[in-house]
Short mmCIF file of C-alpha atoms in Angstrom, two decimals:
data_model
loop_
_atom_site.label_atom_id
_atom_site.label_comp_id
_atom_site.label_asym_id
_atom_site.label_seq_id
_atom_site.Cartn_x
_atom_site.Cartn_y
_atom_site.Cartn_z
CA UNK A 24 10.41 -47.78 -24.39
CA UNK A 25 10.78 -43.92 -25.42
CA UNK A 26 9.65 -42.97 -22.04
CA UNK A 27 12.61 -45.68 -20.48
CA UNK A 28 14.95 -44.67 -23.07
CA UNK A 29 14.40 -40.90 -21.12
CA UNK A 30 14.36 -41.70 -17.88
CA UNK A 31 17.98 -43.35 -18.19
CA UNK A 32 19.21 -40.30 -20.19
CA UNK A 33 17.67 -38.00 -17.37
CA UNK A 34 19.06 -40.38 -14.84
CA UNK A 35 22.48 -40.00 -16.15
CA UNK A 36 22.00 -36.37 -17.00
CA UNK A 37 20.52 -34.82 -13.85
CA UNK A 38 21.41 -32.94 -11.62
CA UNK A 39 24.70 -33.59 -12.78
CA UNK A 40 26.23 -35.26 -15.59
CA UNK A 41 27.62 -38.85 -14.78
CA UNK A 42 27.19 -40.82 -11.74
CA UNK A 43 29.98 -40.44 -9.48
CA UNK A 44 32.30 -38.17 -7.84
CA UNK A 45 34.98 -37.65 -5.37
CA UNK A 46 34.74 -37.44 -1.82
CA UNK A 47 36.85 -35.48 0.72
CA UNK A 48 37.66 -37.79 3.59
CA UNK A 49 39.36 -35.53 5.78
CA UNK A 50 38.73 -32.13 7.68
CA UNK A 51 39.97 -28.94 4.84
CA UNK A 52 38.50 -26.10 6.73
CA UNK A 53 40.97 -24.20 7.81
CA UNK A 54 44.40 -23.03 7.25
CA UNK A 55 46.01 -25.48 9.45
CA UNK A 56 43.87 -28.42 7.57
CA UNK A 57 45.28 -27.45 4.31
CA UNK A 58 48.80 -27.22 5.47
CA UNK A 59 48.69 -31.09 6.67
CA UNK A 60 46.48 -31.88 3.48
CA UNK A 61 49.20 -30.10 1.01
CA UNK A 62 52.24 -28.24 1.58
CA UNK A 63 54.06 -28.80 4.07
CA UNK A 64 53.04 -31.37 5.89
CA UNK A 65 52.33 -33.84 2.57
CA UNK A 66 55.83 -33.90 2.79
CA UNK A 67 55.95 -35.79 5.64
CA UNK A 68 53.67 -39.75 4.74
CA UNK A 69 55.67 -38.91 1.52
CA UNK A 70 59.41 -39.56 2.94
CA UNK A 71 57.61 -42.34 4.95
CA UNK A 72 56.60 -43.84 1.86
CA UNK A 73 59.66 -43.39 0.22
CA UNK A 74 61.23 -44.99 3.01
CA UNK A 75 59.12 -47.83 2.94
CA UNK A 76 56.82 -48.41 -0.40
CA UNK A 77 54.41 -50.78 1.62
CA UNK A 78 53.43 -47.29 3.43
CA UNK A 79 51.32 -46.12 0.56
CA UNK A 80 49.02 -48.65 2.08
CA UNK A 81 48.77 -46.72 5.60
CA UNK A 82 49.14 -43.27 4.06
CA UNK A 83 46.82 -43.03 0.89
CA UNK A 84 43.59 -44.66 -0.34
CA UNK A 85 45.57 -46.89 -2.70
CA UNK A 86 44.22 -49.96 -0.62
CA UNK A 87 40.41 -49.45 -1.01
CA UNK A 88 40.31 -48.17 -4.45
CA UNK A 89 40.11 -50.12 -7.57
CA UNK A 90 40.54 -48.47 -11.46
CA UNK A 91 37.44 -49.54 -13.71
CA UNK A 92 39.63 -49.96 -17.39
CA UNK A 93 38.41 -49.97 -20.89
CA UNK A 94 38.80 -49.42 -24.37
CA UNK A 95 34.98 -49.67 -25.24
CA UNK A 96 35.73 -52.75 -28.05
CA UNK A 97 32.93 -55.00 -26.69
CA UNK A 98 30.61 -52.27 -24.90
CA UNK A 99 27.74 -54.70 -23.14
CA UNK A 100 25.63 -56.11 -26.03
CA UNK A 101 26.25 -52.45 -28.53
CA UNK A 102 29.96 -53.48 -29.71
CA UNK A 103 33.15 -51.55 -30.37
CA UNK A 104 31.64 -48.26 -29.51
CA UNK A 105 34.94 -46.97 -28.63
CA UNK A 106 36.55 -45.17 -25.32
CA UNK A 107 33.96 -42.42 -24.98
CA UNK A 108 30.91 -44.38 -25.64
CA UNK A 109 32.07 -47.08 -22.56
CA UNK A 110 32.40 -44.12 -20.38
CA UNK A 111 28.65 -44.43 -18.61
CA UNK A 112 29.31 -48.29 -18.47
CA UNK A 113 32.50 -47.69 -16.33
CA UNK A 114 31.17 -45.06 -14.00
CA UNK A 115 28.20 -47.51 -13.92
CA UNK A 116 30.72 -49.79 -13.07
CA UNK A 117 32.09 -47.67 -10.43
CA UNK A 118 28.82 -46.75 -8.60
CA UNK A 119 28.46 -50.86 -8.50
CA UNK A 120 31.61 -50.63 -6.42
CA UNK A 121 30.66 -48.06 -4.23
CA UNK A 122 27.01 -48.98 -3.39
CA UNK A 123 27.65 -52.88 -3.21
CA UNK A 124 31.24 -52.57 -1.38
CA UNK A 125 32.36 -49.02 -0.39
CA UNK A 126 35.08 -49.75 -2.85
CA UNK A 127 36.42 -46.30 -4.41
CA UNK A 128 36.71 -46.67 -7.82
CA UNK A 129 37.79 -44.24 -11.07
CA UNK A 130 37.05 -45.11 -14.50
CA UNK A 131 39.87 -45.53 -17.19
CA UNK A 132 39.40 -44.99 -21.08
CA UNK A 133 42.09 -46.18 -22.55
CA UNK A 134 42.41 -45.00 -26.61
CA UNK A 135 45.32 -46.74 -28.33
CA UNK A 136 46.39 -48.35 -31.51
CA UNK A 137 47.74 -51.84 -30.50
CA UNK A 138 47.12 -54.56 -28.06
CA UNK A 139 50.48 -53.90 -26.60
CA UNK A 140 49.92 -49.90 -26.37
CA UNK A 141 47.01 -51.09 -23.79
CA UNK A 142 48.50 -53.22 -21.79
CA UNK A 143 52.00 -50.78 -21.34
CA UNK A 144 49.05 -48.27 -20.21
CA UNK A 145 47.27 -49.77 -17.63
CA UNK A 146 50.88 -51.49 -16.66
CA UNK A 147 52.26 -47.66 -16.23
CA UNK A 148 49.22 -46.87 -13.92
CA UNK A 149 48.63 -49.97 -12.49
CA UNK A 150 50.47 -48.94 -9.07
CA UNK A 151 48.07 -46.15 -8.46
CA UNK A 152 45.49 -48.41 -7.14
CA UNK A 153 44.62 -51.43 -5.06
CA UNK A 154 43.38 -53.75 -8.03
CA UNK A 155 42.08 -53.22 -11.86
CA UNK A 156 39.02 -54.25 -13.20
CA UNK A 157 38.83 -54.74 -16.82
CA UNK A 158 35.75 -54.41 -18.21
CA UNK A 159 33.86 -54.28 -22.36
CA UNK A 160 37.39 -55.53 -24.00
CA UNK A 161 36.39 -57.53 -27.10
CA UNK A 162 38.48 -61.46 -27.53
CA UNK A 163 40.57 -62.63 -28.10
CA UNK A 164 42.52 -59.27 -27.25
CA UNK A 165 40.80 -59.45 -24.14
CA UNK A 166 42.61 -62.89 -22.84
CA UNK A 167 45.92 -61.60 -24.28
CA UNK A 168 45.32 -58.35 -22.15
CA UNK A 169 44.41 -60.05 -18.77
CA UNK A 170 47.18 -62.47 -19.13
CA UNK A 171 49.96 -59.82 -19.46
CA UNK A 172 48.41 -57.58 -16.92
CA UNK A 173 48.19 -60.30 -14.13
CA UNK A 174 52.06 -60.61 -15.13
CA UNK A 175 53.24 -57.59 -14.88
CA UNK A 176 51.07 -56.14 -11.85
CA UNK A 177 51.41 -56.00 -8.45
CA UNK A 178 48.35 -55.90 -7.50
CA UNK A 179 45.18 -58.00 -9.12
CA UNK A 180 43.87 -57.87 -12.02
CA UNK A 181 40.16 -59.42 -12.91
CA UNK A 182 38.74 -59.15 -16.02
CA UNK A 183 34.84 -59.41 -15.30
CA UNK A 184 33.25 -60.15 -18.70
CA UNK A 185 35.20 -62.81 -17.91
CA UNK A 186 35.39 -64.22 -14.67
CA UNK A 187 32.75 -62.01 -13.05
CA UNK A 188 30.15 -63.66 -15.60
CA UNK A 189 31.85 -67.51 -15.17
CA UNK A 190 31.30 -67.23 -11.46
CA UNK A 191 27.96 -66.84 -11.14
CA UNK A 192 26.91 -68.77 -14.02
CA UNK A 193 28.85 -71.29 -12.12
CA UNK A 194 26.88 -70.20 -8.51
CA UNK A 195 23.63 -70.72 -10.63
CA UNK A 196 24.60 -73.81 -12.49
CA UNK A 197 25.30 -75.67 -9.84
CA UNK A 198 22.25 -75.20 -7.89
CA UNK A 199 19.80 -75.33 -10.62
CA UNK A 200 21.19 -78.76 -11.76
CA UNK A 201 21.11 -79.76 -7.63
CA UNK A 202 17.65 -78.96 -8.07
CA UNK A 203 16.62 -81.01 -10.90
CA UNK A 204 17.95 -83.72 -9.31
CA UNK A 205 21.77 -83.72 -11.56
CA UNK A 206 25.05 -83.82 -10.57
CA UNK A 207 27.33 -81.24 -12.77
CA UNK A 208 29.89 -84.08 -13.48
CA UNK A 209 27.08 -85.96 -15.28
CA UNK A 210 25.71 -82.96 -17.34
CA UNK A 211 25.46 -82.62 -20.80
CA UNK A 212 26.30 -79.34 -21.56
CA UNK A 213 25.87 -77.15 -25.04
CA UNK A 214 27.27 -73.22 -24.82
CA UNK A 215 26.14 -71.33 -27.53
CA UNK A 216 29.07 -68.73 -27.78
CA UNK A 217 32.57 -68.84 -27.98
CA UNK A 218 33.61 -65.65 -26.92
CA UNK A 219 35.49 -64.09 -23.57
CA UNK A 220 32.63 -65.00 -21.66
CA UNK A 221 31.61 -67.93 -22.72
CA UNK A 222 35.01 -69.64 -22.52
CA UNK A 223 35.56 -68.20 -19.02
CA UNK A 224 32.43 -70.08 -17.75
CA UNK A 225 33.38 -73.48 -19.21
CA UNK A 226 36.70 -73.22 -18.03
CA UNK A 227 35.35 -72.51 -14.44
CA UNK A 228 32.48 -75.09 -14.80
CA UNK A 229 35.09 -77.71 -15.33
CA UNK A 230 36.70 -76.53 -12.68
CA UNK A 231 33.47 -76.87 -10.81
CA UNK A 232 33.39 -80.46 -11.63
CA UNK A 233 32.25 -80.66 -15.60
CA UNK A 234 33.78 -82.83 -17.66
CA UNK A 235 34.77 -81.71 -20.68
CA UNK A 236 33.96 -84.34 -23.55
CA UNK A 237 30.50 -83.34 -22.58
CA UNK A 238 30.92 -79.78 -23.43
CA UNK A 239 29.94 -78.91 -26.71
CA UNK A 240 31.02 -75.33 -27.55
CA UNK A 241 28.99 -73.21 -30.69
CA UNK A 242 30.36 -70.43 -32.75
CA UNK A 243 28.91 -68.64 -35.51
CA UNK A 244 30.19 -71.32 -37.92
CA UNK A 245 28.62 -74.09 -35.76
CA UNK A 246 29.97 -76.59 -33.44
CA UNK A 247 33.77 -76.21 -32.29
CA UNK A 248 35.04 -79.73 -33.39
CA UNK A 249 38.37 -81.10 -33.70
CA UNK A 250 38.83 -81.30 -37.52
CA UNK A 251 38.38 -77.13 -37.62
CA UNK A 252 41.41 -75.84 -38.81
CA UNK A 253 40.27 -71.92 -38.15
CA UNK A 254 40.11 -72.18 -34.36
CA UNK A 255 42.03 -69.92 -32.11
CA UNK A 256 44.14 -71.15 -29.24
CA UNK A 257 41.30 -70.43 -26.96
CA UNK A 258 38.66 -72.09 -28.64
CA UNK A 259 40.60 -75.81 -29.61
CA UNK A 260 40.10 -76.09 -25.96
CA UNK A 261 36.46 -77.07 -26.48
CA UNK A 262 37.13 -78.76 -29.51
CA UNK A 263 35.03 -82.00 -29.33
CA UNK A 264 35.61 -84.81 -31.52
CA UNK A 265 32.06 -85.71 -32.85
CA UNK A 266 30.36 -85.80 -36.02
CA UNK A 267 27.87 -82.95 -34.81
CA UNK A 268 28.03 -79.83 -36.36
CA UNK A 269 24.57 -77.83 -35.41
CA UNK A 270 22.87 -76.75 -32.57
CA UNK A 271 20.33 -79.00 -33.45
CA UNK A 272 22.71 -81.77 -33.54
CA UNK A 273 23.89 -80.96 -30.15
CA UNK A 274 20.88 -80.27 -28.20
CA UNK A 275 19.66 -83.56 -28.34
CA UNK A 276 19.12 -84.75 -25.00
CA UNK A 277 21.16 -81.90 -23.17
CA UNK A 278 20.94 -80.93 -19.87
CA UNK A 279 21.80 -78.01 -19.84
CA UNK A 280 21.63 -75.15 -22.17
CA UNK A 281 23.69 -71.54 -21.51
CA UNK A 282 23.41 -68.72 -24.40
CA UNK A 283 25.83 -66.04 -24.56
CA UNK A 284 25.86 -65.36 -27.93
CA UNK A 285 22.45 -63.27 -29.67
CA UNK A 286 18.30 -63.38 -28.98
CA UNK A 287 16.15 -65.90 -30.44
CA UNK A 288 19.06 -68.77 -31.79
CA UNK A 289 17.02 -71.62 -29.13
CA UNK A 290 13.66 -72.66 -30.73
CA UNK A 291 10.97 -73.87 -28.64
CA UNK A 292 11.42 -77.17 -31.57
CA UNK A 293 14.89 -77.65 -29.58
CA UNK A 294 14.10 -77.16 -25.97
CA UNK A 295 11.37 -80.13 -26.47
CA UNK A 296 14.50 -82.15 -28.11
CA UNK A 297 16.61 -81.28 -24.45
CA UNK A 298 16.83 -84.40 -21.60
CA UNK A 299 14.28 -84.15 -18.54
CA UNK A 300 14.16 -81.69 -16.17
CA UNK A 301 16.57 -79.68 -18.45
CA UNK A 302 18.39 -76.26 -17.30
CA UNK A 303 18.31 -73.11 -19.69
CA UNK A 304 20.46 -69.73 -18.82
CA UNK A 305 19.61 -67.73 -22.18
CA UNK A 306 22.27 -65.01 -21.03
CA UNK A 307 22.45 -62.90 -24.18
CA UNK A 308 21.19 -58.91 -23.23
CA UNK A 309 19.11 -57.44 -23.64
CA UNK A 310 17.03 -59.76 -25.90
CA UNK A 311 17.71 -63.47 -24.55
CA UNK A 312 18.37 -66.43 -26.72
CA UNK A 313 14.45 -67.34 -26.06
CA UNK A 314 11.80 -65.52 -23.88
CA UNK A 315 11.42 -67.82 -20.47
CA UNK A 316 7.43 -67.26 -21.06
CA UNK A 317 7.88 -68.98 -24.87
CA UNK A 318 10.53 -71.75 -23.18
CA UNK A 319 8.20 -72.21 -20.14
CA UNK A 320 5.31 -72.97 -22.55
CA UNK A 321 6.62 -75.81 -23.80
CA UNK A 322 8.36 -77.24 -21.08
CA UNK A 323 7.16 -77.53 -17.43
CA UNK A 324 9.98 -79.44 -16.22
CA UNK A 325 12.84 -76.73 -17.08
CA UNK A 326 14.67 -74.07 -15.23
CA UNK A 327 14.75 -71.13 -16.68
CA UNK A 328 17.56 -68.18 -16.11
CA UNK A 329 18.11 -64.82 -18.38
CA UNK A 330 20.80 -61.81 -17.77
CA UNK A 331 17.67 -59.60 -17.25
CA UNK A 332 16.43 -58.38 -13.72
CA UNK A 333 12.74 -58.55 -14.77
CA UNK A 334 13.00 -62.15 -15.02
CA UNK A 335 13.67 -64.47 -12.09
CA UNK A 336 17.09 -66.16 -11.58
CA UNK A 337 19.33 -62.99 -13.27
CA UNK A 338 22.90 -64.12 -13.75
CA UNK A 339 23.87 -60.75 -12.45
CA UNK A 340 27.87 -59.86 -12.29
CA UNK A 341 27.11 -57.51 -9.52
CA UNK A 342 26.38 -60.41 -7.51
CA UNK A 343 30.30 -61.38 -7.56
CA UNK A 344 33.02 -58.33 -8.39
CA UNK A 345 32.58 -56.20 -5.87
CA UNK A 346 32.97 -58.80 -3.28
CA UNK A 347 35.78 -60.60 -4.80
CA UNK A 348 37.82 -57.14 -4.49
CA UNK A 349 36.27 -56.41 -1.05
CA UNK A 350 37.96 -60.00 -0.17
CA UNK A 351 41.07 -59.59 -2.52
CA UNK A 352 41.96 -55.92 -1.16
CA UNK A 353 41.68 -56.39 2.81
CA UNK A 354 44.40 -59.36 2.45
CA UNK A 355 46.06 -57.47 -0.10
CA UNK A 356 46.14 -60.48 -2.31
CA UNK A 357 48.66 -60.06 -5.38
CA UNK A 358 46.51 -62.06 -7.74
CA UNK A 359 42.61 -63.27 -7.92
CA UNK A 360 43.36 -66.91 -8.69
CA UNK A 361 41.02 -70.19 -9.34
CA UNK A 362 41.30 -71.10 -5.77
CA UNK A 363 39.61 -67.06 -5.00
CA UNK A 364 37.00 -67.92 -7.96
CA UNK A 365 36.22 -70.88 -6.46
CA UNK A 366 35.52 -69.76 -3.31
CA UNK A 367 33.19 -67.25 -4.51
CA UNK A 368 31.04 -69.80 -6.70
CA UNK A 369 30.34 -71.88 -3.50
CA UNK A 370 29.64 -68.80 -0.57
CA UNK A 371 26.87 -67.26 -3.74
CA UNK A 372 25.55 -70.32 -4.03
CA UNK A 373 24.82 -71.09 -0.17
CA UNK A 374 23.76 -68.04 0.17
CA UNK A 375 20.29 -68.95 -1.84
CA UNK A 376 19.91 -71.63 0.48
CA UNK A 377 19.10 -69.33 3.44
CA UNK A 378 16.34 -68.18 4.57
CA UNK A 379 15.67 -64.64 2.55
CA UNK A 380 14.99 -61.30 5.31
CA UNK A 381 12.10 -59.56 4.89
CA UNK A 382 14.73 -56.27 3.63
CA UNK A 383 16.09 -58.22 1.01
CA UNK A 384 12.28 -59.49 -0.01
CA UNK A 385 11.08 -55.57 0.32
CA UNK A 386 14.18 -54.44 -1.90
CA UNK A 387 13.55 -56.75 -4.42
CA UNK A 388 9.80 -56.47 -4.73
CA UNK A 389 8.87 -59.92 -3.48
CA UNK A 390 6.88 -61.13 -1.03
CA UNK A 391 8.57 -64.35 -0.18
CA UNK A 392 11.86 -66.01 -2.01
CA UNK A 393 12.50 -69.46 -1.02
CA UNK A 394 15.10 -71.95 -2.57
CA UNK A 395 13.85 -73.52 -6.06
CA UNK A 396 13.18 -73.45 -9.53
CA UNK A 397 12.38 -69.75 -9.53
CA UNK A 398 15.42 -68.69 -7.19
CA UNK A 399 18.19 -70.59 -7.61
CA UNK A 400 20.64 -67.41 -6.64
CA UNK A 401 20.59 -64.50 -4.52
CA UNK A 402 18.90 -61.21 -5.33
CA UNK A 403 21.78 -58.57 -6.15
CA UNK A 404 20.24 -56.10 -3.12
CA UNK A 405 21.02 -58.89 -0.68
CA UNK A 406 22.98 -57.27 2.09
CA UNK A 407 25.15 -60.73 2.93
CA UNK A 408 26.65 -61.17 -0.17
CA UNK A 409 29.48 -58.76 1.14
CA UNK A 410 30.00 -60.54 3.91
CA UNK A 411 29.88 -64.06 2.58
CA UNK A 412 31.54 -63.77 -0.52
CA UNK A 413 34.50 -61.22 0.37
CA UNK A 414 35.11 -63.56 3.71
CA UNK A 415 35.27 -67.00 1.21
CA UNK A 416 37.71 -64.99 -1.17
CA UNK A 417 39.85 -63.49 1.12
CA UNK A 418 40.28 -66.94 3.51
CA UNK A 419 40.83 -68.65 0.02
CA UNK A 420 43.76 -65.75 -0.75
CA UNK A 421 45.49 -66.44 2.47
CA UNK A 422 45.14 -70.10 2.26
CA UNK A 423 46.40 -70.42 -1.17
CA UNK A 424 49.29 -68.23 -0.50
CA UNK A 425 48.72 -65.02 -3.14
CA UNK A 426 47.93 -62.54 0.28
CA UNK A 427 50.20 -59.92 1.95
CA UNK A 428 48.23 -59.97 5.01
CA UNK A 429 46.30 -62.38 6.95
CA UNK A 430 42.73 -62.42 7.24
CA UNK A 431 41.98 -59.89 10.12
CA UNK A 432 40.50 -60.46 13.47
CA UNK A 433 36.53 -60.93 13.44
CA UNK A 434 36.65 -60.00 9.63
CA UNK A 435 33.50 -59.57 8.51
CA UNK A 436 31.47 -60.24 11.77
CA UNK A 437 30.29 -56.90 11.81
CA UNK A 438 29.01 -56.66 8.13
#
């Protein structure tokens, strides 16, 4: 671990601090260059622009870049850590956007006092770019933050602890109960969490097809139940009305099991207590809610999926975000909605259903990857995800109504 805990700081050190940069995308050699580049002739796209605000579009990079925004209250698994502290997070984040989707991307710490000082920021800025990501905000600020941006915006706003996360756990779910033989409608499911992530990937699971009297929602204080009387807005949506109040009490002849809470809260005692051929995502980083080796011992008959890449099946964000914007910004789609979401869940999901290239085996260290227990979702260095994903989200934009443009000619058949 000290000789890991090096090699990141080196990584992030060397040969320059941080992990991205700006790129010039035009020719600045000369004195002529610099006269179109600045003054005078930046004069001119600006009058056009004035003329017409749609023009930033054809003029700037507006359109392919996206702002990466935090306040560093929920940084990964560390906490409030504060602004600074997210910083390598967000450029992380950035890099993601680059690599994955040749997305241009700046990250945004914002340091403020309220709620409300946050969300006039990022609404004063928000025009700059062609969509915000939010990213490490704690709940329930976090829902009160996305809610009000996605208002007040003109472009789209996605909050990916939320929705990034819900989407494919919801890719994942859906296969890995297809798999043991279950339909999601008929699944009896306990979440262990109740925070921004956890509520985002019931809501979309419902979506999905879950029904939600078999939902059965943990907090810290135990199950979320309808005689609580501390329960915020957000969580009386899961509020069940049972007499079961513990994990224990709920596990009893689940099907499925998702953890995105803390390590080590599942017991082996309480996976054997689970229905046949149960399903297990024990999401919580980077310790999971129980080792797959300790789950696996006891149960042969389970799927097993973690948020770590050294395990199979990682429920991996990357797999989703980039390609949502790639699909969101080439229709120029004023919102991500359900119908986007949606989209996204099915094209990741199909996508482990093909045949894996030999590229995608080689960059993932495997020597063959087939559809099953043990891959039940694409490897994050799969080159079709772009394609795939950003074509379902942006057909979904247009067809649901939220895009500026229409999906252009051949999109995608080149990627």
């Amino acid at each position: 671990m000290s000789d890991f805990k090096q090699a990141a700081l080196d990584y992030h050190a060397l040969p320059t601090p941080g992990k991205i940069a700006v790129a010039i995308t035009t020719p600045a050699e000369t004195s002529a260059d610099l006269s179109l580049a600045y003054s005078p002739g930046v004069a001119e796209p600006c009058r056009e622009i004035a003329k017409n605000p749609e023009d930033v579009y054809k003029y700037t990079a507006k359109g392919n870049t996206v702002a990466v925004i935090s306040n560093g209250t929920a940084v990964l698994g560390l906490g409030n850590l504060g602004p600074m502290a997210s910083k390598p997070v967000m450029e992380g984040k950035a890099l993601l956007f680059k690599r994955f989707a040749d997305i241009n991307s700046f990250d945004i710490e914002v340091t403020h006092k309220t709620t409300e000082e946050f969300i006039n920021t990022v609404a004063c800025i928000a025009d700059s770019f062609g969509g915000i990501n939010l990213e490490d905000i704690k709940a329930p600020e976090c829902f009160i933050i996305e809610k009000a941006l996605i208002e007040r915006c003109k472009v789209p706003v996605f909050h990916d602890d939320q929705h990034g996360t819900a989407i494919v756990t919801a890719a994942a779910m859906i296969n890995a109960l297809e798999i043991q033989g279950k339909k999601i409608e008929d699944a009896n499911i306990v979440c262990l969490g109740a925070g921004a992530a956890a509520i985002s990937c019931m809501e979309l699971l419902i979506q999905c097809g879950a029904m939600r009297e078999k939902v059965y929602m943990l907090d810290t204080k135990g199950v979320i139940h309808t005689r609580r009387s501390d329960l915020s807005e957000y969580k009386t949506r899961f509020a069940n009305n049972t007499d079961k109040r513990t994990l224990d009490d709920v596990i009893e002849g689940a099907d499925v099991f998702l953890g995105l809470s803390g390590p080590n809260l599942l017991s082996p005692e309480q996976v054997l207590k689970m229905a046949d051929n149960p399903v297990i995502f024990a999401c919580s980083n980077p310790d999971p809610e129980i080792k797959p080796e300790l789950a696996h011992s006891v149960r042969s008959d389970l799927i097993m999926a973690t948020g770590r890449s050294d395990y199979p099946n990682q429920v991996n964000n990357v797999l989703c975000f980039p390609f949502i914007f790639r699909g969101a910004l080439d229709v120029r789609a004023r919102k991500i909605n359900n119908e986007m979401k949606i989209a996204a869940v099915h094209a990741i999901r199909e996508l482990a259903k093909q045949e894996v290239p030999e590229s995608v085996l080689k960059a993932s260290g495997e020597t063959a990857l087939s559809f099953g227990k043990g891959y039940i979702i694409p490897r994050p260095m799969d080159p079709r995800l772009c394609k795939d994903v950003a074509l379902a989200v942006a057909k979904a934009a247009v067809d649901s109504g939220v895009a500026a443009l229409p999906l252009p000619d051949n999109y995608m058949n080149d990627a």
